[in-house]
């Protein structure tokens, strides 16, 4: 339980750095919402989406959709953490 709490806190820190307001993860992927429906560097984000077009798409409502089926809860957490870390790295 403590390890899970630490993982969640680490994810929240990454989300704050990336300007991510919410991550809704379901069985087939995740939807990422940004604070104020804005990203600090939209051009960098669009390039990132383009490089990851197989799994990542931008919706007209300014949210990102990441599609992937998860093997288990730990796998879901690891992929979401990697994704948020990569998005946080785009912030100057």
PDB file of C-alpha atoms in Angstrom:
ATOM      1  CA  UNK A   1       0.000   0.000   0.000  1.00  0.00           C
ATOM      2  CA  UNK A   2       2.841   2.384   0.822  1.00  0.00           C
ATOM      3  CA  UNK A   3       4.551   1.680  -2.505  1.00  0.00           C
ATOM      4  CA  UNK A   4       1.286   2.384  -4.324  1.00  0.00           C
ATOM      5  CA  UNK A   5       0.870   5.671  -2.423  1.00  0.00           C
ATOM      6  CA  UNK A   6       4.412   6.719  -3.313  1.00  0.00           C
ATOM      7  CA  UNK A   7       3.788   5.851  -6.974  1.00  0.00           C
ATOM      8  CA  UNK A   8       0.577   7.905  -7.008  1.00  0.00           C
ATOM      9  CA  UNK A   9       2.318  10.874  -5.385  1.00  0.00           C
ATOM     10  CA  UNK A  10       5.120  10.678  -7.943  1.00  0.00           C
ATOM     11  CA  UNK A  11       2.553  10.639 -10.726  1.00  0.00           C
ATOM     12  CA  UNK A  12       0.814  13.683  -9.251  1.00  0.00           C
ATOM     13  CA  UNK A  13       4.115  15.575  -9.173  1.00  0.00           C
ATOM     14  CA  UNK A  14       4.740  14.740 -12.840  1.00  0.00           C
ATOM     15  CA  UNK A  15       1.197  15.798 -13.739  1.00  0.00           C
ATOM     16  CA  UNK A  16       1.648  19.138 -12.009  1.00  0.00           C
ATOM     17  CA  UNK A  17       4.926  19.773 -13.850  1.00  0.00           C
ATOM     18  CA  UNK A  18       3.284  18.857 -17.178  1.00  0.00           C
ATOM     19  CA  UNK A  19       0.197  20.991 -16.558  1.00  0.00           C
ATOM     20  CA  UNK A  20      -2.003  17.915 -16.528  1.00  0.00           C
ATOM     21  CA  UNK A  21      -5.196  18.422 -14.589  1.00  0.00           C
ATOM     22  CA  UNK A  22      -6.635  14.937 -14.856  1.00  0.00           C
ATOM     23  CA  UNK A  23      -5.821  11.452 -16.140  1.00  0.00           C
ATOM     24  CA  UNK A  24      -8.790   9.147 -16.659  1.00  0.00           C
ATOM     25  CA  UNK A  25      -7.490   5.632 -17.273  1.00  0.00           C
ATOM     26  CA  UNK A  26      -9.826   2.866 -18.321  1.00  0.00           C
ATOM     27  CA  UNK A  27      -9.300  -0.687 -19.587  1.00  0.00           C
ATOM     28  CA  UNK A  28      -8.386   0.400 -23.130  1.00  0.00           C
ATOM     29  CA  UNK A  29      -6.392   3.564 -22.525  1.00  0.00           C
ATOM     30  CA  UNK A  30      -6.430   6.987 -20.936  1.00  0.00           C
ATOM     31  CA  UNK A  31      -7.719  10.500 -21.511  1.00  0.00           C
ATOM     32  CA  UNK A  32      -5.477  13.360 -20.407  1.00  0.00           C
ATOM     33  CA  UNK A  33      -6.862  16.816 -19.615  1.00  0.00           C
ATOM     34  CA  UNK A  34      -4.697  19.915 -19.224  1.00  0.00           C
ATOM     35  CA  UNK A  35      -5.243  22.830 -16.831  1.00  0.00           C
ATOM     36  CA  UNK A  36      -7.376  25.404 -18.635  1.00  0.00           C
ATOM     37  CA  UNK A  37      -7.355  23.151 -21.717  1.00  0.00           C
ATOM     38  CA  UNK A  38      -3.918  24.575 -22.580  1.00  0.00           C
ATOM     39  CA  UNK A  39      -0.392  23.272 -22.825  1.00  0.00           C
ATOM     40  CA  UNK A  40       2.677  25.444 -22.275  1.00  0.00           C
ATOM     41  CA  UNK A  41       4.299  24.531 -25.606  1.00  0.00           C
ATOM     42  CA  UNK A  42       1.569  23.414 -28.049  1.00  0.00           C
ATOM     43  CA  UNK A  43       4.037  22.982 -30.918  1.00  0.00           C
ATOM     44  CA  UNK A  44       6.194  20.557 -28.909  1.00  0.00           C
ATOM     45  CA  UNK A  45       3.076  18.673 -27.830  1.00  0.00           C
ATOM     46  CA  UNK A  46       1.861  18.349 -31.428  1.00  0.00           C
ATOM     47  CA  UNK A  47       5.264  16.988 -32.493  1.00  0.00           C
ATOM     48  CA  UNK A  48       5.133  14.500 -29.624  1.00  0.00           C
ATOM     49  CA  UNK A  49       1.636  13.390 -30.676  1.00  0.00           C
ATOM     50  CA  UNK A  50       2.825  13.028 -34.270  1.00  0.00           C
ATOM     51  CA  UNK A  51       5.778  10.849 -33.181  1.00  0.00           C
ATOM     52  CA  UNK A  52       3.405   8.675 -31.148  1.00  0.00           C
ATOM     53  CA  UNK A  53       0.446   8.683 -33.549  1.00  0.00           C
ATOM     54  CA  UNK A  54      -0.099   4.945 -33.158  1.00  0.00           C
ATOM     55  CA  UNK A  55      -1.276   5.355 -29.553  1.00  0.00           C
ATOM     56  CA  UNK A  56      -1.862   9.081 -29.060  1.00  0.00           C
ATOM     57  CA  UNK A  57      -4.438  11.431 -30.574  1.00  0.00           C
ATOM     58  CA  UNK A  58      -5.591  14.974 -29.826  1.00  0.00           C
ATOM     59  CA  UNK A  59      -9.327  15.545 -29.495  1.00  0.00           C
ATOM     60  CA  UNK A  60     -11.109  18.760 -30.532  1.00  0.00           C
ATOM     61  CA  UNK A  61     -11.816  19.474 -26.843  1.00  0.00           C
ATOM     62  CA  UNK A  62      -8.031  19.827 -26.213  1.00  0.00           C
ATOM     63  CA  UNK A  63      -7.695  16.438 -24.498  1.00  0.00           C
ATOM     64  CA  UNK A  64      -5.270  13.692 -25.391  1.00  0.00           C
ATOM     65  CA  UNK A  65      -6.411  10.124 -25.921  1.00  0.00           C
ATOM     66  CA  UNK A  66      -3.880   7.386 -25.322  1.00  0.00           C
ATOM     67  CA  UNK A  67      -5.001   3.948 -26.506  1.00  0.00           C
ATOM     68  CA  UNK A  68      -3.492   0.795 -25.092  1.00  0.00           C
ATOM     69  CA  UNK A  69      -4.870  -2.211 -23.285  1.00  0.00           C
ATOM     70  CA  UNK A  70      -3.266  -2.806 -19.907  1.00  0.00           C
ATOM     71  CA  UNK A  71      -1.993  -6.188 -18.722  1.00  0.00           C
ATOM     72  CA  UNK A  72      -2.523  -5.290 -15.059  1.00  0.00           C
ATOM     73  CA  UNK A  73      -2.722  -2.333 -12.663  1.00  0.00           C
ATOM     74  CA  UNK A  74       1.053  -2.137 -12.263  1.00  0.00           C
ATOM     75  CA  UNK A  75       1.512  -2.045 -16.029  1.00  0.00           C
ATOM     76  CA  UNK A  76      -1.106   0.697 -16.321  1.00  0.00           C
ATOM     77  CA  UNK A  77       0.656   2.791 -13.676  1.00  0.00           C
ATOM     78  CA  UNK A  78       4.053   2.306 -15.342  1.00  0.00           C
ATOM     79  CA  UNK A  79       2.795   3.361 -18.785  1.00  0.00           C
ATOM     80  CA  UNK A  80       0.876   6.370 -17.423  1.00  0.00           C
ATOM     81  CA  UNK A  81       3.962   7.446 -15.469  1.00  0.00           C
ATOM     82  CA  UNK A  82       6.142   7.153 -18.596  1.00  0.00           C
ATOM     83  CA  UNK A  83       3.618   9.093 -20.660  1.00  0.00           C
ATOM     84  CA  UNK A  84       3.264  11.912 -18.119  1.00  0.00           C
ATOM     85  CA  UNK A  85       7.052  12.035 -17.692  1.00  0.00           C
ATOM     86  CA  UNK A  86       7.522  12.453 -21.443  1.00  0.00           C
ATOM     87  CA  UNK A  87       4.862  15.179 -21.572  1.00  0.00           C
ATOM     88  CA  UNK A  88       6.465  16.934 -18.572  1.00  0.00           C
ATOM     89  CA  UNK A  89       9.789  16.892 -20.417  1.00  0.00           C
ATOM     90  CA  UNK A  90       8.165  18.980 -23.178  1.00  0.00           C
ATOM     91  CA  UNK A  91       7.571  21.858 -20.748  1.00  0.00           C
ATOM     92  CA  UNK A  92      10.331  24.439 -20.948  1.00  0.00           C
TER      93      UNK A  92
END
